[in-house]
Amino acid sequence: NRAFDLDPDFPDSYFTNGIISTWTDWDWEQGEKAFLKAIAINPNDVMSRIYYSHLLICLRRPDEALTQGKLAVELDPLTPFILGLYSGVLRSTGLFRVAVEYAEKAQTLTQVNTSAQLKLALMALGEYDKAWEHRLIAISRHFSEELVREIDLIYKEQGYPAADKEITHQFELLAQEQYVAHHVLAKRYYTTGAYSKALDNLEIGYEIHNPFMPYIVAGHNGYPDLFDSTRFIAIVKKMNLPLPN
């Protein structure tokens, strides 16, 4: 607020307000107004455009999200962070092959880790072996080398679903020893078909105001298999997000 008082035309203040309004306050209208104001003051504001594109996918406005994301990448085609965020927009709208291309480019340019995004996009394309390579990188941040090798062996002997269930089990055990974010647990349960447990964690995510909750209806980044669940719809209504078709 003090920054606004000092300079009402400083775009970074509006960008910050957009971030807080969207992912902290869940005030979608104010978030959109703030991002649009920042862009109006400075049309080359890459950060406002790429985060506005993420707000738009959360509001189920994919065409507008793609437009803003594309503009951001055109303005800044070599920053891995921007490329990674744009990859997420592409994946949410079902453009999996292009999402892979941008995530891979981000990794090529620097050591930024886009393994989670690559894994999800490659799975959607049915390229499970490639997806698994990135899955191992992602879980290595949470589990020991020995445990990762054991999970890898399950994949090689029994396939992706069995390995996925084991990963979920290991996250359950990890959650007994340390904090594991509820959106992480929700996704783990969701991918293995344990929808009731996924909803349990989404409901907790709502109560504690988890900043990843705005994405729950964001196309392929969300939980499309739960769109007809009364419990899921109740969360969406309480968050004042657009209901899935």
Tab-separated table of C-alpha atoms in Angstrom:
chain	number	residue	atom	x	y	z
A	1	ASN	CA	0.000	0.000	0.000
A	2	ARG	CA	2.882	2.345	0.763
A	3	ALA	CA	4.362	1.645	-2.687
A	4	PHE	CA	1.039	2.590	-4.274
A	5	ASP	CA	1.044	5.847	-2.311
A	6	LEU	CA	4.571	6.688	-3.441
A	7	ASP	CA	4.046	5.838	-7.097
A	8	PRO	CA	0.543	4.866	-8.318
A	9	ASP	CA	1.925	4.059	-11.770
A	10	PHE	CA	4.653	1.622	-10.701
A	11	PRO	CA	3.725	-1.679	-12.458
A	12	ASP	CA	5.563	-3.944	-9.980
A	13	SER	CA	3.180	-2.861	-7.242
A	14	TYR	CA	0.238	-4.055	-9.313
A	15	PHE	CA	2.038	-7.303	-10.139
A	16	THR	CA	2.610	-7.970	-6.442
A	17	ASN	CA	-1.002	-7.122	-5.709
A	18	GLY	CA	-2.079	-9.568	-8.434
A	19	ILE	CA	0.010	-12.349	-6.905
A	20	ILE	CA	-1.333	-11.734	-3.394
A	21	SER	CA	-4.927	-11.322	-4.547
A	22	THR	CA	-4.838	-14.552	-6.557
A	23	TRP	CA	-2.783	-17.054	-4.566
A	24	THR	CA	-3.165	-15.675	-1.045
A	25	ASP	CA	-6.570	-13.989	-0.923
A	26	TRP	CA	-8.275	-16.023	-3.692
A	27	ASP	CA	-9.823	-12.795	-4.925
A	28	TRP	CA	-9.958	-13.554	-8.634
A	29	GLU	CA	-11.542	-10.259	-9.676
A	30	GLN	CA	-8.970	-8.146	-7.854
A	31	GLY	CA	-6.152	-10.346	-9.107
A	32	GLU	CA	-7.228	-9.879	-12.710
A	33	LYS	CA	-7.625	-6.128	-12.284
A	34	ALA	CA	-4.134	-5.846	-10.809
A	35	PHE	CA	-2.446	-7.867	-13.571
A	36	LEU	CA	-4.298	-5.946	-16.279
A	37	LYS	CA	-3.294	-2.634	-14.691
A	38	ALA	CA	0.360	-3.700	-14.583
A	39	ILE	CA	0.189	-4.723	-18.253
A	40	ALA	CA	-1.578	-1.478	-19.205
A	41	ILE	CA	1.217	0.548	-17.605
A	42	ASN	CA	3.933	-1.652	-19.109
A	43	PRO	CA	2.866	-3.934	-21.989
A	44	ASN	CA	6.315	-5.592	-21.800
A	45	ASP	CA	5.749	-6.754	-18.205
A	46	VAL	CA	6.620	-10.428	-18.732
A	47	MET	CA	5.997	-11.553	-15.160
A	48	SER	CA	2.520	-10.025	-15.048
A	49	ARG	CA	1.605	-11.654	-18.366
A	50	ILE	CA	2.802	-15.156	-17.449
A	51	TYR	CA	1.160	-15.107	-14.011
A	52	TYR	CA	-1.994	-13.620	-15.484
A	53	SER	CA	-2.044	-16.568	-17.891
A	54	HIS	CA	-1.966	-18.888	-14.866
A	55	LEU	CA	-4.847	-17.032	-13.260
A	56	LEU	CA	-6.758	-17.445	-16.518
A	57	ILE	CA	-6.282	-21.209	-16.596
A	58	CYS	CA	-7.545	-21.327	-13.010
A	59	LEU	CA	-10.601	-19.392	-14.198
A	60	ARG	CA	-11.084	-21.858	-17.075
A	61	ARG	CA	-10.380	-19.326	-19.814
A	62	PRO	CA	-7.810	-21.340	-21.788
A	63	ASP	CA	-7.744	-19.297	-24.998
A	64	GLU	CA	-6.954	-16.098	-23.121
A	65	ALA	CA	-4.396	-17.951	-21.014
A	66	LEU	CA	-2.590	-19.195	-24.111
A	67	THR	CA	-2.575	-15.698	-25.587
A	68	GLN	CA	-1.006	-14.138	-22.486
A	69	GLY	CA	1.463	-16.989	-22.084
A	70	LYS	CA	2.551	-16.769	-25.708
A	71	LEU	CA	3.061	-13.015	-25.412
A	72	ALA	CA	5.209	-13.532	-22.319
A	73	VAL	CA	7.422	-16.060	-24.114
A	74	GLU	CA	7.721	-13.819	-27.160
A	75	LEU	CA	8.875	-10.995	-24.899
A	76	ASP	CA	11.339	-13.225	-23.029
A	77	PRO	CA	12.141	-16.429	-24.956
A	78	LEU	CA	15.297	-17.393	-23.034
A	79	THR	CA	14.343	-17.303	-19.343
A	80	PRO	CA	13.773	-20.890	-18.139
A	81	PHE	CA	11.366	-19.802	-15.404
A	82	ILE	CA	9.045	-18.194	-17.958
A	83	LEU	CA	9.313	-21.181	-20.296
A	84	GLY	CA	8.469	-23.553	-17.439
A	85	LEU	CA	5.397	-21.571	-16.439
A	86	TYR	CA	4.256	-21.438	-20.061
A	87	SER	CA	4.704	-25.204	-20.304
A	88	GLY	CA	2.221	-25.512	-17.441
A	89	VAL	CA	-0.297	-23.384	-19.322
A	90	LEU	CA	0.124	-25.511	-22.438
A	91	ARG	CA	-0.353	-28.736	-20.493
A	92	SER	CA	-3.487	-27.427	-18.799
A	93	THR	CA	-5.060	-26.824	-22.221
A	94	GLY	CA	-4.115	-30.253	-23.564
A	95	LEU	CA	-1.220	-29.147	-25.768
A	96	PHE	CA	1.027	-31.820	-24.310
A	97	ARG	CA	3.607	-32.111	-27.108
A	98	VAL	CA	4.275	-28.371	-27.152
A	99	ALA	CA	4.357	-28.382	-23.329
A	100	VAL	CA	7.127	-30.979	-23.469
A	101	GLU	CA	9.090	-28.875	-25.958
A	102	TYR	CA	9.031	-25.795	-23.727
A	103	ALA	CA	9.838	-27.731	-20.556
A	104	GLU	CA	12.775	-29.423	-22.282
A	105	LYS	CA	13.999	-26.071	-23.576
A	106	ALA	CA	13.880	-24.686	-20.043
A	107	GLN	CA	16.038	-27.552	-18.801
A	108	THR	CA	18.463	-27.132	-21.688
A	109	LEU	CA	19.028	-23.472	-20.909
A	110	THR	CA	19.802	-24.024	-17.245
A	111	GLN	CA	19.624	-26.535	-14.414
A	112	VAL	CA	16.033	-25.569	-13.610
A	113	ASN	CA	14.057	-28.686	-12.729
A	114	THR	CA	10.971	-29.160	-14.892
A	115	SER	CA	10.846	-32.931	-14.364
A	116	ALA	CA	7.393	-32.822	-12.776
A	117	GLN	CA	5.909	-30.995	-15.744
A	118	LEU	CA	7.704	-33.225	-18.258
A	119	LYS	CA	6.495	-36.332	-16.459
A	120	LEU	CA	2.866	-35.272	-16.564
A	121	ALA	CA	2.926	-34.148	-20.199
A	122	LEU	CA	4.742	-37.290	-21.354
A	123	MET	CA	2.288	-39.496	-19.461
A	124	ALA	CA	-0.589	-37.768	-21.229
A	125	LEU	CA	1.133	-38.586	-24.519
A	126	GLY	CA	1.493	-42.239	-23.492
A	127	GLU	CA	5.304	-42.058	-23.423
A	128	TYR	CA	5.617	-43.832	-20.090
A	129	ASP	CA	9.292	-44.789	-20.208
A	130	LYS	CA	10.341	-41.190	-20.851
A	131	ALA	CA	7.883	-40.005	-18.210
A	132	TRP	CA	9.347	-42.468	-15.730
A	133	GLU	CA	12.851	-41.060	-16.187
A	134	HIS	CA	11.583	-37.673	-15.049
A	135	ARG	CA	9.490	-39.254	-12.317
A	136	LEU	CA	12.639	-40.732	-10.791
A	137	ILE	CA	14.291	-37.317	-10.802
A	138	ALA	CA	11.254	-35.797	-9.095
A	139	ILE	CA	10.996	-38.400	-6.313
A	140	SER	CA	14.748	-38.371	-5.674
A	141	ARG	CA	14.203	-35.039	-3.924
A	142	HIS	CA	12.067	-36.798	-1.316
A	143	PHE	CA	13.427	-40.339	-0.964
A	144	SER	CA	16.791	-42.042	-0.489
A	145	GLU	CA	18.754	-43.451	-3.414
A	146	GLU	CA	18.058	-46.974	-2.178
A	147	LEU	CA	14.316	-46.407	-2.044
A	148	VAL	CA	14.338	-44.804	-5.508
A	149	ARG	CA	16.116	-47.892	-6.864
A	150	GLU	CA	13.493	-50.130	-5.256
A	151	ILE	CA	10.663	-48.124	-6.799
A	152	ASP	CA	12.429	-48.197	-10.165
A	153	LEU	CA	12.600	-51.996	-9.937
A	154	ILE	CA	8.847	-52.139	-9.297
A	155	TYR	CA	8.312	-50.090	-12.437
A	156	LYS	CA	10.496	-52.369	-14.527
A	157	GLU	CA	8.893	-55.548	-13.201
A	158	GLN	CA	5.254	-54.532	-12.675
A	159	GLY	CA	4.681	-51.331	-14.658
A	160	TYR	CA	3.672	-47.747	-13.984
A	161	PRO	CA	0.481	-48.269	-11.921
A	162	ALA	CA	2.244	-50.511	-9.400
A	163	ALA	CA	5.171	-48.101	-9.085
A	164	ASP	CA	2.755	-45.187	-8.737
A	165	LYS	CA	0.968	-46.900	-5.851
A	166	GLU	CA	4.279	-47.558	-4.131
A	167	ILE	CA	5.253	-43.900	-4.477
A	168	THR	CA	1.920	-42.909	-2.923
A	169	HIS	CA	2.509	-45.372	-0.077
A	170	GLN	CA	5.956	-43.913	0.552
A	171	PHE	CA	4.506	-40.403	0.661
A	172	GLU	CA	1.994	-41.633	3.242
A	173	LEU	CA	4.877	-42.899	5.366
A	174	LEU	CA	6.804	-39.673	4.848
A	175	ALA	CA	3.777	-37.644	5.964
A	176	GLN	CA	3.901	-39.472	9.308
A	177	GLU	CA	7.416	-38.140	9.916
A	178	GLN	CA	7.315	-34.653	8.396
A	179	TYR	CA	5.003	-32.170	6.751
A	180	VAL	CA	3.910	-33.094	3.241
A	181	ALA	CA	1.765	-30.468	1.523
A	182	HIS	CA	-1.848	-31.514	1.113
A	183	HIS	CA	-1.904	-30.696	-2.593
A	184	VAL	CA	0.963	-33.181	-3.026
A	185	LEU	CA	-0.943	-35.895	-1.175
A	186	ALA	CA	-4.143	-35.053	-3.048
A	187	LYS	CA	-2.395	-35.530	-6.405
A	188	ARG	CA	-0.778	-38.746	-5.257
A	189	TYR	CA	-4.124	-40.239	-4.231
A	190	TYR	CA	-5.823	-38.871	-7.337
A	191	THR	CA	-3.381	-40.470	-9.756
A	192	THR	CA	-3.842	-43.866	-8.117
A	193	GLY	CA	-7.639	-43.634	-8.142
A	194	ALA	CA	-8.026	-43.132	-4.376
A	195	TYR	CA	-10.492	-40.313	-4.941
A	196	SER	CA	-11.963	-40.207	-1.442
A	197	LYS	CA	-8.526	-39.658	0.097
A	198	ALA	CA	-7.731	-37.100	-2.593
A	199	LEU	CA	-10.880	-35.197	-1.647
A	200	ASP	CA	-9.973	-35.416	2.045
A	201	ASN	CA	-6.733	-33.599	1.307
A	202	LEU	CA	-8.370	-31.068	-1.002
A	203	GLU	CA	-10.826	-30.215	1.749
A	204	ILE	CA	-7.931	-29.686	4.155
A	205	GLY	CA	-6.184	-27.653	1.465
A	206	TYR	CA	-9.219	-25.397	1.330
A	207	GLU	CA	-9.347	-25.000	5.104
A	208	ILE	CA	-5.656	-24.068	5.412
A	209	HIS	CA	-5.761	-21.915	2.253
A	210	ASN	CA	-3.139	-23.892	0.337
A	211	PRO	CA	-1.892	-21.617	-2.501
A	212	PHE	CA	-2.082	-24.469	-5.027
A	213	MET	CA	-5.837	-24.804	-4.572
A	214	PRO	CA	-6.756	-22.284	-7.328
A	215	TYR	CA	-5.579	-24.886	-9.874
A	216	ILE	CA	-8.130	-27.560	-8.940
A	217	VAL	CA	-10.318	-26.818	-12.001
A	218	ALA	CA	-7.454	-25.753	-14.284
A	219	GLY	CA	-7.994	-28.249	-17.074
A	220	HIS	CA	-5.422	-31.036	-17.139
A	221	ASN	CA	-3.572	-29.364	-14.267
A	222	GLY	CA	-6.611	-29.955	-12.074
A	223	TYR	CA	-8.715	-32.957	-11.112
A	224	PRO	CA	-10.976	-33.633	-14.116
A	225	ASP	CA	-12.032	-37.079	-12.876
A	226	LEU	CA	-13.573	-35.397	-9.817
A	227	PHE	CA	-15.543	-32.761	-11.691
A	228	ASP	CA	-18.815	-34.612	-11.080
A	229	SER	CA	-18.123	-35.221	-7.375
A	230	THR	CA	-20.466	-33.395	-4.994
A	231	ARG	CA	-17.632	-32.958	-2.502
A	232	PHE	CA	-15.392	-31.486	-5.181
A	233	ILE	CA	-18.116	-29.166	-6.472
A	234	ALA	CA	-18.690	-27.946	-2.908
A	235	ILE	CA	-15.035	-26.903	-2.660
A	236	VAL	CA	-15.186	-25.162	-6.036
A	237	LYS	CA	-18.277	-23.203	-4.996
A	238	LYS	CA	-16.727	-22.135	-1.692
A	239	MET	CA	-13.670	-20.885	-3.574
A	240	ASN	CA	-15.890	-19.043	-6.039
A	241	LEU	CA	-14.116	-20.699	-8.956
A	242	PRO	CA	-15.999	-21.440	-12.206
A	243	LEU	CA	-17.695	-24.805	-12.104
A	244	PRO	CA	-16.432	-27.369	-14.625
A	245	ASN	CA	-18.759	-28.100	-17.535
